[in-house]
Amino acid sequence: MSSATAGDLLITVAPTGAETTKEDCPQLPTTLEELVDTAKRCQAAGAAMIHVHIRDAEHKPTLDLGRLKATVDALHEQTDLVVQLSTGGSVHDPLDKRLKVLDAQPDSCSLTMGTTNFGDDVFSNPWPFITELYQLTQERQVVPEFELFDLGHVHALHRLLDKYGPPYGGRVHCDLVMNVPGGMPGTTDALVAAVTALPDAVTSWSATGIGRSTLNVILASLSKGGHLRVGMEDVLTLARRVPVEHNEQLVSRAAEIGRMAQRTPMTPDEARELLAIKPR
Ligand code: KMH
Ligand code: ZN
């Protein structure tokens, strides 16, 4: 008889992103060593999946395949986390390089369901790119996480699943990325509208609120039965003028709020089952 409570809250950590510079934020994990150390500490604090963007020797965002492979291998060797590589990269990455990310053989990858204004930039995700990337995930048996920045992206997800069928593994997991300047706001109303419009095929979803919407989105997601993504990709302060010193703080806070809502952080193994990740 097991006394452990089964986890029912997936916490994904997005520790680095592609937007913040090391100069502006020296505590951002940008080297492989920093990333692995962060991953270990975040797993201990309750994270079960890691959403990864990597940097080069100058701490600039890169999609270098050798570095991506080394990162996936190191995270697999030194943690149990589900390893999700970003196929979004930075707004400057070309589409062909973003497709090559799957060559690094992650467990999961992000797949954004439409183009969105991204501050002063444009995060480009044309429909032919979406369908090519999706079919590649099916072929390579990589579980996609559909990133939804806007209500229109939810509509596009219906279209994708209708036309190309379910993802590898048969589960459909989404992440609402809220409050990007150009996307849907990080409000409870927007979250409810997006969740209400999700396809019936969706089996799990998480939400993340960029910047100061982070806490509101955590609370809204929990109250609607969703999972959580947190990390320094999305927010750099714990409160007004209180910088995040380590991603672990954001994961611990999410786990604590989750427990208050009587949700138990999932283990990486439980997350693998939830998302139907291919066994390695
Ligand atoms: N860095 C953004 C332009 C993803 O990882 O798939 C895209 C992004 C989404 O972060
Ligand atoms: Zn990302």
Short mmCIF file of C-alpha atoms and ligand atoms in Angstrom, two decimals:
data_model
loop_
_atom_site.label_atom_id
_atom_site.label_comp_id
_atom_site.label_asym_id
_atom_site.label_seq_id
_atom_site.Cartn_x
_atom_site.Cartn_y
_atom_site.Cartn_z
CA MET A 1 0.00 0.00 0.00
CA SER A 2 1.40 3.38 -0.98
CA SER A 3 1.07 6.31 1.42
CA ALA A 4 2.20 8.89 -1.15
CA THR A 5 -0.51 11.17 -2.53
CA ALA A 6 -0.69 11.08 -6.30
CA GLY A 7 0.30 14.36 -7.87
CA ASP A 8 -2.37 16.24 -9.75
CA LEU A 9 -0.59 19.51 -10.48
CA LEU A 10 1.92 19.75 -13.31
CA ILE A 11 4.44 22.53 -12.72
CA THR A 12 6.58 23.42 -15.71
CA VAL A 13 9.58 25.67 -15.21
CA ALA A 14 10.68 27.98 -18.02
CA PRO A 15 13.99 29.17 -16.55
CA THR A 16 15.67 31.24 -19.27
CA GLY A 17 13.67 32.33 -22.34
CA ALA A 18 15.18 34.26 -25.21
CA GLU A 19 14.36 37.84 -24.32
CA THR A 20 16.26 38.79 -21.15
CA THR A 21 19.99 39.53 -21.43
CA LYS A 22 22.60 38.16 -19.03
CA GLU A 23 23.83 41.74 -18.59
CA ASP A 24 20.43 42.86 -17.37
CA CYS A 25 19.95 39.78 -15.22
CA PRO A 26 23.17 37.99 -14.17
CA GLN A 27 21.16 35.41 -12.19
CA LEU A 28 19.47 34.16 -15.40
CA PRO A 29 20.69 30.59 -16.07
CA THR A 30 22.44 30.82 -19.44
CA THR A 31 25.29 28.29 -19.27
CA LEU A 32 24.73 24.53 -19.37
CA GLU A 33 26.09 24.23 -15.84
CA GLU A 34 23.71 26.91 -14.55
CA LEU A 35 20.80 25.35 -16.42
CA VAL A 36 21.40 21.85 -15.03
CA ASP A 37 21.83 23.21 -11.49
CA THR A 38 18.60 25.19 -11.90
CA ALA A 39 16.80 22.13 -13.23
CA LYS A 40 17.86 20.01 -10.24
CA ARG A 41 16.77 22.65 -7.73
CA CYS A 42 13.47 23.24 -9.52
CA GLN A 43 12.74 19.51 -9.64
CA ALA A 44 13.34 19.31 -5.88
CA ALA A 45 10.94 22.26 -5.43
CA GLY A 46 8.11 20.59 -7.38
CA ALA A 47 8.70 21.05 -11.12
CA ALA A 48 8.10 18.04 -13.37
CA MET A 49 8.86 19.52 -16.79
CA ILE A 50 11.38 22.08 -18.05
CA HIS A 51 10.80 24.36 -21.06
CA VAL A 52 14.24 25.05 -22.46
CA HIS A 53 15.79 27.91 -24.44
CA ILE A 54 19.57 27.83 -24.64
CA ARG A 55 22.31 30.44 -25.02
CA ASP A 56 25.70 30.49 -26.75
CA ALA A 57 29.12 31.25 -25.21
CA GLU A 58 28.24 34.96 -25.29
CA HIS A 59 24.95 34.23 -23.48
CA LYS A 60 22.95 35.08 -26.63
CA PRO A 61 19.96 32.93 -27.68
CA THR A 62 20.93 30.13 -30.05
CA LEU A 63 19.41 27.09 -31.76
CA ASP A 64 22.80 25.47 -32.32
CA LEU A 65 22.04 21.77 -32.71
CA GLY A 66 25.17 20.53 -30.94
CA ARG A 67 24.39 22.65 -27.91
CA LEU A 68 20.73 21.59 -27.96
CA LYS A 69 21.70 17.91 -28.02
CA ALA A 70 24.22 18.37 -25.21
CA THR A 71 21.55 20.16 -23.19
CA VAL A 72 18.93 17.43 -23.68
CA ASP A 73 21.49 14.76 -22.77
CA ALA A 74 22.70 16.58 -19.66
CA LEU A 75 19.15 17.19 -18.42
CA HIS A 76 18.24 13.54 -19.02
CA GLU A 77 21.37 12.32 -17.26
CA GLN A 78 21.20 14.61 -14.26
CA THR A 79 17.47 15.10 -13.67
CA ASP A 80 14.20 13.19 -14.15
CA LEU A 81 12.42 16.19 -15.65
CA VAL A 82 10.43 15.96 -18.87
CA VAL A 83 12.62 17.93 -21.29
CA GLN A 84 10.70 20.27 -23.57
CA LEU A 85 12.70 22.24 -26.13
CA SER A 86 11.36 25.54 -27.40
CA THR A 87 10.73 25.60 -31.14
CA GLY A 88 9.77 29.26 -30.76
CA GLY A 89 13.35 30.33 -30.14
CA SER A 90 13.77 34.08 -30.35
CA VAL A 91 11.79 36.37 -32.66
CA HIS A 92 14.91 36.54 -34.86
CA ASP A 93 15.26 32.79 -35.49
CA PRO A 94 14.41 31.59 -39.02
CA LEU A 95 11.68 28.97 -39.46
CA ASP A 96 13.98 26.31 -40.95
CA LYS A 97 16.26 26.41 -37.89
CA ARG A 98 13.24 26.16 -35.62
CA LEU A 99 12.17 22.94 -37.38
CA LYS A 100 15.64 21.45 -36.82
CA VAL A 101 15.17 21.64 -33.03
CA LEU A 102 13.47 18.22 -33.15
CA ASP A 103 16.77 16.67 -34.29
CA ALA A 104 17.94 17.08 -30.67
CA GLN A 105 15.35 14.45 -29.65
CA PRO A 106 13.55 16.17 -26.77
CA ASP A 107 10.66 14.50 -24.92
CA SER A 108 8.40 17.39 -25.84
CA CYS A 109 8.51 20.61 -27.80
CA SER A 110 6.56 23.84 -27.82
CA LEU A 111 4.40 24.52 -30.87
CA THR A 112 2.86 27.97 -31.11
CA MET A 113 -0.50 28.08 -32.85
CA GLY A 114 -0.21 31.39 -34.67
CA THR A 115 1.69 34.57 -35.36
CA THR A 116 1.51 37.19 -32.65
CA ASN A 117 2.76 40.68 -32.06
CA PHE A 118 5.45 40.40 -29.41
CA GLY A 119 6.16 43.82 -27.94
CA ASP A 120 7.70 45.76 -30.83
CA ASP A 121 8.54 42.52 -32.66
CA VAL A 122 6.55 39.81 -34.44
CA PHE A 123 6.68 36.18 -33.34
CA SER A 124 6.12 34.49 -36.67
CA ASN A 125 4.18 31.22 -36.92
CA PRO A 126 2.58 30.96 -40.36
CA TRP A 127 0.10 28.13 -40.91
CA PRO A 128 2.38 26.10 -43.27
CA PHE A 129 5.12 26.22 -40.62
CA ILE A 130 2.69 25.06 -37.92
CA THR A 131 1.50 22.10 -40.00
CA GLU A 132 5.03 21.07 -41.00
CA LEU A 133 6.26 21.22 -37.42
CA TYR A 134 3.20 19.32 -36.20
CA GLN A 135 3.68 16.50 -38.70
CA LEU A 136 7.34 16.35 -37.74
CA THR A 137 6.39 15.87 -34.07
CA GLN A 138 4.10 12.99 -35.10
CA GLU A 139 6.84 11.39 -37.20
CA ARG A 140 9.55 11.81 -34.55
CA GLN A 141 7.25 10.80 -31.67
CA VAL A 142 7.82 14.04 -29.77
CA VAL A 143 4.88 15.27 -27.68
CA PRO A 144 3.95 18.85 -28.60
CA GLU A 145 2.75 21.44 -26.12
CA PHE A 146 0.48 23.82 -28.01
CA GLU A 147 1.28 27.41 -27.01
CA LEU A 148 -1.80 29.63 -27.17
CA PHE A 149 -1.12 33.37 -27.00
CA ASP A 150 -4.55 34.41 -28.22
CA LEU A 151 -8.11 33.20 -28.72
CA GLY A 152 -7.40 32.88 -32.46
CA HIS A 153 -4.71 30.32 -31.60
CA VAL A 154 -7.38 28.20 -29.89
CA HIS A 155 -9.40 28.30 -33.09
CA ALA A 156 -6.31 27.27 -35.08
CA LEU A 157 -5.80 24.30 -32.74
CA HIS A 158 -9.29 23.00 -33.63
CA ARG A 159 -8.33 23.27 -37.30
CA LEU A 160 -4.98 21.52 -36.82
CA LEU A 161 -6.41 18.56 -34.88
CA ASP A 162 -9.34 18.20 -37.32
CA LYS A 163 -7.01 18.10 -40.29
CA TYR A 164 -3.95 16.20 -38.99
CA GLY A 165 -5.33 14.09 -36.12
CA PRO A 166 -4.02 13.65 -32.58
CA PRO A 167 -0.41 14.17 -31.49
CA TYR A 168 2.00 11.33 -30.86
CA GLY A 169 0.81 9.52 -27.71
CA GLY A 170 -2.79 10.65 -28.11
CA ARG A 171 -2.83 13.30 -25.36
CA VAL A 172 -3.38 16.96 -26.20
CA HIS A 173 -1.62 19.36 -23.84
CA CYS A 174 -1.81 23.15 -24.18
CA ASP A 175 -0.25 26.12 -22.44
CA LEU A 176 -1.95 29.51 -22.35
CA VAL A 177 0.75 32.17 -22.56
CA MET A 178 -0.99 35.27 -21.27
CA ASN A 179 -0.17 38.97 -21.12
CA VAL A 180 2.43 39.13 -23.89
CA PRO A 181 2.09 42.67 -25.28
CA GLY A 182 0.19 41.77 -28.46
CA GLY A 183 -1.52 38.63 -27.13
CA MET A 184 -4.47 37.99 -24.82
CA PRO A 185 -4.38 39.76 -21.45
CA GLY A 186 -3.51 37.94 -18.23
CA THR A 187 -7.01 38.21 -16.84
CA THR A 188 -9.37 35.62 -15.39
CA ASP A 189 -11.96 36.54 -18.02
CA ALA A 190 -9.51 35.87 -20.86
CA LEU A 191 -8.41 32.58 -19.29
CA VAL A 192 -12.00 31.39 -18.91
CA ALA A 193 -12.79 32.40 -22.51
CA ALA A 194 -9.77 30.50 -23.85
CA VAL A 195 -10.36 27.39 -21.71
CA THR A 196 -14.06 27.32 -22.62
CA ALA A 197 -13.14 27.38 -26.32
CA LEU A 198 -10.52 24.55 -26.14
CA PRO A 199 -11.21 21.50 -28.35
CA ASP A 200 -12.81 18.52 -26.56
CA ALA A 201 -9.68 16.54 -27.45
CA VAL A 202 -7.58 18.60 -25.01
CA THR A 203 -6.56 16.36 -22.11
CA SER A 204 -4.59 18.89 -20.02
CA TRP A 205 -3.65 22.55 -20.06
CA SER A 206 -1.47 24.92 -18.11
CA ALA A 207 -1.23 28.68 -18.02
CA THR A 208 1.47 31.25 -17.48
CA GLY A 209 1.13 34.98 -16.96
CA ILE A 210 3.90 37.23 -18.22
CA GLY A 211 5.18 39.94 -15.90
CA ARG A 212 2.89 41.26 -13.25
CA SER A 213 -0.01 39.02 -14.33
CA THR A 214 1.84 35.96 -13.03
CA LEU A 215 0.00 35.59 -9.71
CA ASN A 216 -3.41 36.33 -11.15
CA VAL A 217 -2.91 33.70 -13.83
CA ILE A 218 -1.70 31.13 -11.26
CA LEU A 219 -4.86 31.70 -9.20
CA ALA A 220 -7.17 31.72 -12.22
CA SER A 221 -5.62 28.55 -13.61
CA LEU A 222 -5.88 26.68 -10.32
CA SER A 223 -9.47 27.75 -9.83
CA LYS A 224 -10.33 26.47 -13.31
CA GLY A 225 -8.53 23.14 -12.77
CA GLY A 226 -5.45 23.93 -14.86
CA HIS A 227 -1.74 23.34 -14.43
CA LEU A 228 1.03 25.94 -14.06
CA ARG A 229 4.10 27.19 -15.89
CA VAL A 230 6.40 29.58 -14.06
CA GLY A 231 9.97 30.78 -14.49
CA MET A 232 12.30 33.63 -15.36
CA GLU A 233 11.35 33.39 -19.05
CA ASP A 234 8.03 34.89 -17.98
CA VAL A 235 8.66 37.02 -14.89
CA LEU A 236 11.72 38.54 -13.22
CA THR A 237 10.24 39.87 -9.99
CA LEU A 238 8.58 38.21 -7.00
CA ALA A 239 6.82 41.44 -6.06
CA ARG A 240 7.26 45.09 -6.94
CA ARG A 241 11.01 45.85 -6.93
CA VAL A 242 11.87 42.38 -5.54
CA PRO A 243 13.93 40.55 -8.17
CA VAL A 244 13.81 36.78 -8.59
CA GLU A 245 17.20 35.46 -7.48
CA HIS A 246 16.59 31.88 -8.61
CA ASN A 247 13.92 30.05 -10.60
CA GLU A 248 13.49 27.74 -7.62
CA GLN A 249 11.72 30.59 -5.79
CA LEU A 250 9.05 30.76 -8.50
CA VAL A 251 8.58 26.98 -8.52
CA SER A 252 8.38 26.83 -4.70
CA ARG A 253 5.81 29.61 -4.68
CA ALA A 254 3.71 27.87 -7.35
CA ALA A 255 3.89 24.58 -5.42
CA GLU A 256 2.88 26.34 -2.19
CA ILE A 257 -0.10 28.09 -3.79
CA GLY A 258 -1.04 24.79 -5.42
CA ARG A 259 -0.97 22.99 -2.07
CA MET A 260 -3.22 25.69 -0.58
CA ALA A 261 -5.66 24.84 -3.37
CA GLN A 262 -5.29 21.16 -2.35
CA ARG A 263 -3.30 20.27 -5.44
CA THR A 264 -0.16 18.17 -5.16
CA PRO A 265 2.81 18.76 -7.48
CA MET A 266 3.30 15.86 -9.88
CA THR A 267 6.52 13.92 -10.08
CA PRO A 268 8.28 13.80 -13.46
CA ASP A 269 7.08 10.19 -13.86
CA GLU A 270 3.50 11.27 -13.30
CA ALA A 271 3.99 14.04 -15.86
CA ARG A 272 5.35 11.50 -18.36
CA GLU A 273 2.15 9.51 -17.91
CA LEU A 274 -0.11 12.58 -18.15
CA LEU A 275 1.51 13.70 -21.39
CA ALA A 276 2.16 10.21 -22.82
CA ILE A 277 5.86 10.93 -23.31
CA LYS A 278 7.71 8.29 -25.29
CA PRO A 279 9.73 6.02 -22.94
CA ARG A 280 13.47 6.45 -23.46
N1 KMH B 1 10.69 33.61 -27.29
C1 KMH B 1 9.44 33.80 -27.92
C2 KMH B 1 9.60 34.59 -29.19
C3 KMH B 1 8.26 29.13 -27.32
O1 KMH B 1 9.20 28.93 -26.56
O2 KMH B 1 7.83 28.27 -28.07
C4 KMH B 1 8.78 32.52 -28.24
C5 KMH B 1 8.58 31.59 -27.13
C6 KMH B 1 7.61 30.49 -27.36
O3 KMH B 1 9.20 31.64 -26.09
ZN ZN B 2 9.68 29.76 -24.62
#
